[in-house]
Coordinates of C-alpha atoms in Angstrom, one line a residue:
M1 CA 90.4 150.2 -80.9
R2 CA 89.5 151.4 -77.5
T3 CA 85.9 150.5 -76.0
M4 CA 83.8 152.8 -74.0
T5 CA 81.1 151.6 -71.8
K6 CA 77.7 153.2 -71.8
V7 CA 78.4 154.7 -68.4
E8 CA 81.2 156.5 -70.0
W9 CA 80.0 157.8 -73.3
Q10 CA 76.2 158.4 -72.4
P11 CA 77.1 161.6 -70.3
L12 CA 79.1 162.9 -73.1
A13 CA 76.4 162.3 -75.7
D14 CA 73.8 163.9 -73.3
A15 CA 75.8 167.0 -72.8
H16 CA 76.5 167.4 -76.5
A17 CA 72.6 167.1 -77.4
A18 CA 71.9 169.7 -74.7
Q19 CA 74.3 172.1 -76.2
V20 CA 73.0 171.6 -79.8
D21 CA 69.4 171.8 -78.5
A22 CA 70.2 175.1 -76.9
W23 CA 71.8 176.4 -80.2
S24 CA 68.9 175.2 -82.3
E25 CA 66.0 176.3 -80.1
G26 CA 65.3 179.4 -82.0
R27 CA 65.3 177.6 -85.3
R28 CA 62.9 175.0 -83.9
T29 CA 60.4 177.4 -82.2
R30 CA 60.8 180.8 -84.1
R31 CA 57.8 181.9 -86.1
G32 CA 57.8 184.6 -88.6
M33 CA 60.9 186.8 -89.2
R34 CA 64.1 184.8 -89.9
H35 CA 67.3 185.2 -87.7
P36 CA 70.4 186.7 -89.6
I37 CA 72.6 184.3 -87.8
D38 CA 70.9 181.1 -86.6
D39 CA 68.8 180.6 -89.9
F40 CA 72.0 181.3 -92.0
L41 CA 74.1 178.6 -90.3
W42 CA 71.3 176.0 -90.7
D43 CA 70.5 177.0 -94.3
Y44 CA 73.7 177.8 -95.8
Y45 CA 75.4 174.4 -94.1
S46 CA 72.4 172.3 -94.7
H47 CA 73.2 170.2 -91.7
R48 CA 70.0 169.7 -89.7
P49 CA 70.0 170.1 -85.8
A50 CA 68.8 166.6 -85.5
H51 CA 72.0 165.4 -87.2
L52 CA 74.3 167.7 -85.3
R53 CA 72.9 166.8 -81.9
R54 CA 74.2 163.1 -82.6
W55 CA 77.2 162.5 -80.6
H56 CA 80.0 160.6 -82.4
P57 CA 83.2 159.5 -80.6
G58 CA 85.3 159.8 -83.6
T59 CA 87.7 157.1 -85.3
G60 CA 88.8 154.0 -83.4
I61 CA 86.4 154.2 -80.5
A62 CA 83.9 151.6 -80.0
L63 CA 80.8 151.8 -77.9
E64 CA 79.1 149.4 -75.8
A65 CA 75.2 149.2 -75.7
A66 CA 74.9 151.7 -78.5
A67 CA 71.7 150.5 -80.2
E68 CA 70.9 154.0 -81.7
H69 CA 74.4 154.5 -83.2
A70 CA 74.0 151.1 -84.9
T71 CA 71.1 152.6 -86.9
W72 CA 73.1 155.6 -88.0
P73 CA 75.1 155.8 -91.4
H74 CA 78.5 154.5 -91.5
Y75 CA 78.4 152.6 -88.2
V76 CA 78.8 148.8 -87.9
T77 CA 78.4 146.5 -84.8
E78 CA 80.7 143.6 -84.3
D79 CA 81.0 141.4 -81.1
G80 CA 78.6 143.5 -79.3
V81 CA 80.3 146.9 -80.0
T82 CA 79.5 149.7 -82.3
F83 CA 81.9 151.8 -84.2
A84 CA 82.5 154.0 -87.3
N85 CA 83.0 151.5 -90.1
P86 CA 86.7 151.9 -91.5
N87 CA 85.6 150.5 -94.9
V88 CA 83.7 153.8 -95.6
V89 CA 87.0 155.8 -95.2
Q90 CA 88.4 153.6 -98.0
E91 CA 85.4 154.1 -100.1
R92 CA 85.5 157.9 -99.7
R93 CA 89.3 158.2 -99.6
H94 CA 89.4 160.9 -102.2
T95 CA 87.0 163.1 -100.2
F96 CA 89.1 162.6 -97.1
E97 CA 92.3 163.4 -98.9
W98 CA 90.9 166.6 -100.8
I99 CA 89.6 168.0 -97.7
R100 CA 92.9 167.3 -95.8
E101 CA 94.8 169.0 -98.7
L102 CA 92.6 172.0 -98.6
L103 CA 93.1 172.2 -94.7
V104 CA 96.9 171.9 -94.8
R105 CA 97.4 174.4 -97.6
T106 CA 95.0 176.9 -96.1
R107 CA 96.7 176.5 -92.7
E108 CA 100.2 177.0 -94.2
R109 CA 99.3 180.0 -96.4
Q110 CA 99.9 183.6 -95.2
S111 CA 96.9 185.1 -93.5
T112 CA 95.4 188.4 -94.9
F113 CA 93.2 190.7 -93.0
A114 CA 92.2 193.5 -95.5
C115 CA 88.8 192.2 -96.9
F116 CA 86.9 194.1 -94.1
G117 CA 83.8 191.9 -94.8
L118 CA 83.1 193.7 -98.1
H119 CA 81.9 190.5 -99.7
E120 CA 78.6 191.3 -98.1
W121 CA 78.6 194.7 -99.7
A122 CA 79.6 193.3 -103.1
M123 CA 76.5 190.9 -102.8
V124 CA 74.1 194.1 -102.8
Y125 CA 76.2 196.3 -105.1
G126 CA 73.9 198.0 -107.6
L127 CA 70.7 196.6 -105.9
E128 CA 67.6 198.3 -104.5
Q129 CA 66.2 197.1 -101.0
H130 CA 63.5 194.8 -102.7
E131 CA 66.3 193.1 -104.7
V132 CA 68.8 192.0 -101.9
R133 CA 68.9 188.6 -100.5
H134 CA 67.9 189.4 -96.9
E135 CA 65.3 191.8 -98.0
Q136 CA 63.6 191.3 -94.5
A137 CA 66.5 193.4 -93.0
P138 CA 66.7 197.0 -94.1
L139 CA 69.8 198.4 -95.6
R140 CA 71.7 201.0 -93.3
L141 CA 73.0 203.0 -96.2
T142 CA 71.6 204.0 -99.6
P143 CA 72.4 201.9 -102.7
A144 CA 74.5 204.8 -103.8
E145 CA 76.4 205.0 -100.8
I146 CA 77.0 201.3 -100.8
K147 CA 78.2 201.5 -104.4
D148 CA 80.7 204.2 -103.5
V149 CA 82.1 202.1 -100.7
V150 CA 82.6 199.0 -102.9
E151 CA 84.2 201.0 -105.7
A152 CA 86.6 202.9 -103.3
A153 CA 87.9 199.5 -101.9
Q154 CA 90.0 196.9 -103.4
L155 CA 87.9 193.7 -103.2
R156 CA 90.3 190.9 -102.6
C157 CA 87.9 188.0 -101.7
T158 CA 89.6 184.7 -101.7
H159 CA 86.6 182.4 -101.0
F160 CA 84.5 181.0 -103.9
D161 CA 81.3 180.6 -102.0
A162 CA 81.4 184.2 -101.1
Y163 CA 82.5 185.5 -104.4
R164 CA 79.9 183.6 -106.2
H165 CA 77.2 185.7 -104.7
Y166 CA 78.4 189.0 -105.8
T167 CA 76.1 190.8 -108.1
A168 CA 77.1 190.6 -111.7
N169 CA 78.3 194.1 -111.8
A170 CA 80.5 193.5 -108.6
L171 CA 82.2 190.4 -109.9
P172 CA 84.7 192.2 -112.2
L173 CA 85.8 194.5 -109.2
N174 CA 87.3 191.6 -107.3
V175 CA 91.1 191.3 -107.9
L176 CA 91.0 187.5 -107.8
R177 CA 88.6 185.0 -109.5
P178 CA 88.0 182.4 -106.9
S179 CA 86.5 179.0 -108.4
R180 CA 86.0 175.4 -107.2
E181 CA 88.8 174.6 -109.4
N182 CA 91.4 177.0 -107.6
Q183 CA 89.9 176.7 -104.0
Q184 CA 92.9 174.9 -102.7
D185 CA 95.3 177.6 -104.4
L186 CA 93.4 180.7 -102.8
E187 CA 92.0 179.8 -99.4
Q188 CA 93.9 181.5 -96.6
P189 CA 93.5 181.4 -92.8
G190 CA 92.5 185.0 -92.4
C191 CA 89.3 184.4 -94.4
L192 CA 86.1 184.2 -92.3
H193 CA 84.2 182.0 -94.5
A194 CA 87.2 179.5 -94.9
N195 CA 87.3 179.4 -91.0
M196 CA 83.5 179.0 -90.8
D197 CA 83.8 176.1 -93.3
I198 CA 85.9 174.1 -90.8
Y199 CA 82.5 173.2 -89.4
K200 CA 81.4 171.9 -92.8
W201 CA 84.4 169.8 -93.2
C202 CA 83.7 168.2 -89.8
Y203 CA 80.2 167.1 -90.6
K204 CA 80.9 166.1 -94.0
L205 CA 83.4 163.5 -92.5
T206 CA 81.0 162.3 -89.9
P207 CA 81.1 160.0 -88.0
F208 CA 84.9 159.9 -88.2
I209 CA 85.4 163.2 -86.7
T210 CA 84.7 163.7 -82.9
S211 CA 81.6 165.7 -81.9
E212 CA 83.7 167.8 -79.6
L213 CA 85.6 169.1 -82.6
T214 CA 82.5 169.5 -84.7
R215 CA 80.8 171.4 -81.9
A216 CA 83.8 173.7 -81.4
A217 CA 83.7 174.4 -85.1
F218 CA 80.1 175.2 -85.1
A219 CA 80.6 177.7 -81.9
L220 CA 83.3 179.4 -84.0
A221 CA 81.1 179.6 -87.1
R222 CA 78.4 181.2 -85.0
D223 CA 80.7 183.9 -83.7
I224 CA 82.2 184.5 -87.2
R225 CA 78.8 184.8 -88.6
Q226 CA 77.9 187.4 -86.1
L227 CA 80.8 189.6 -87.2
D228 CA 80.0 189.0 -90.8
A229 CA 76.4 190.3 -90.1
Q230 CA 77.5 193.2 -88.2
A231 CA 79.9 194.3 -91.0
A232 CA 77.3 193.9 -93.6
P233 CA 75.5 197.0 -95.0
Y234 CA 72.3 195.8 -93.3
D235 CA 70.7 197.4 -90.3
L236 CA 70.3 194.5 -87.8
R237 CA 69.6 196.5 -84.6
E238 CA 66.2 194.7 -84.5
W239 CA 68.2 191.6 -83.6
G240 CA 70.5 193.3 -81.1
L241 CA 73.3 193.5 -83.5
D242 CA 74.9 196.9 -83.7
P243 CA 76.6 197.6 -86.9
I244 CA 80.5 197.5 -87.3
T245 CA 81.0 200.4 -89.7
V246 CA 83.5 198.9 -92.1
E247 CA 83.1 202.0 -94.2
T248 CA 85.1 204.0 -91.7
V249 CA 88.6 203.7 -90.3
E250 CA 87.4 202.8 -86.8
G251 CA 85.0 200.2 -88.1
R252 CA 87.8 198.6 -90.2
A253 CA 90.2 198.5 -87.2
E254 CA 87.5 196.7 -85.2
F255 CA 86.7 194.3 -87.9
A256 CA 90.3 193.3 -88.4
R257 CA 90.9 192.9 -84.6
Q258 CA 88.1 190.3 -84.4
Q259 CA 89.1 188.7 -87.6
K260 CA 92.6 188.1 -86.2
S261 CA 91.2 186.6 -83.2
F262 CA 88.9 184.1 -85.1
A263 CA 91.8 183.2 -87.3
E264 CA 93.7 182.1 -84.2
R265 CA 90.9 180.0 -83.0
A266 CA 90.4 178.5 -86.6
Q267 CA 94.0 177.6 -86.9
E268 CA 93.8 175.5 -83.8
L269 CA 90.7 173.7 -84.8
R270 CA 92.0 173.2 -88.4
A271 CA 95.2 171.5 -86.9
Q272 CA 92.9 169.3 -84.9
L273 CA 90.8 168.3 -87.8
I274 CA 93.9 167.5 -89.9
A275 CA 95.0 165.2 -87.1
E276 CA 91.7 163.4 -86.9
V277 CA 91.5 163.0 -90.7
D278 CA 95.0 161.5 -90.5
T279 CA 93.8 159.0 -87.9
A280 CA 90.8 158.0 -90.1
L281 CA 93.1 157.6 -93.2
A282 CA 95.6 155.5 -91.2
L283 CA 92.8 152.9 -90.8
T284 CA 93.0 151.9 -94.5
S285 CA 95.7 151.5 -96.9
R286 CA 95.6 152.1 -100.8

């Protein structure tokens, strides 16, 4: 185990907290209308800004003079240094192994880039403005036009947490039937939501994952959510988001271009997360 002095680790912790504070400023200070990107990330992933701003060195790093860390969950202090308690990895070994298996199988599967963000359209399929989830944002097409786009496409969503929010009438239109049980069999590295979820797997394994990786995963999730929102059938220009018109050939090409770029970033982060999970698992034996 390597030990870091406070002179070494405090600047890293301060820089991390400053970045998270910048990301969460709107959430903490905004009044009234909700933001389609920032509020989604904090609500959907249910990881509070106060928790994300905590800096963690990851597995196998001990911190000197880390009184605050010593009060956080899953840390232990011995001989004057504080570190992530390896006993917790053994207690939660099934969770670590399940997440690792999902990450590995997703990484190795063929990417597909033909969804064009239509999961957001399927979530409002057949609904009127007052019935949609984000009713504070106006639809930029009529319900009939949205219905036509969905029915003309072949919905191939592979992500359960997106698919389960389809309207009841849209569910049968999806070629696949994602579920929690077949999640490891379906998730693929082109999927926007699977790539956003790298952030979720990072914070669920805190404090054994480095904050540098968790922060990079959150940054990716923010960028992906913007594409997700722009491709949705909502008019979000009030928030400075011009639509990506996936109902057109040009819009679909732009969506796929960005989706491929995000997939490349995600594969790098996925590989890093697998390596950090392996480091944590190596601390304990069955």
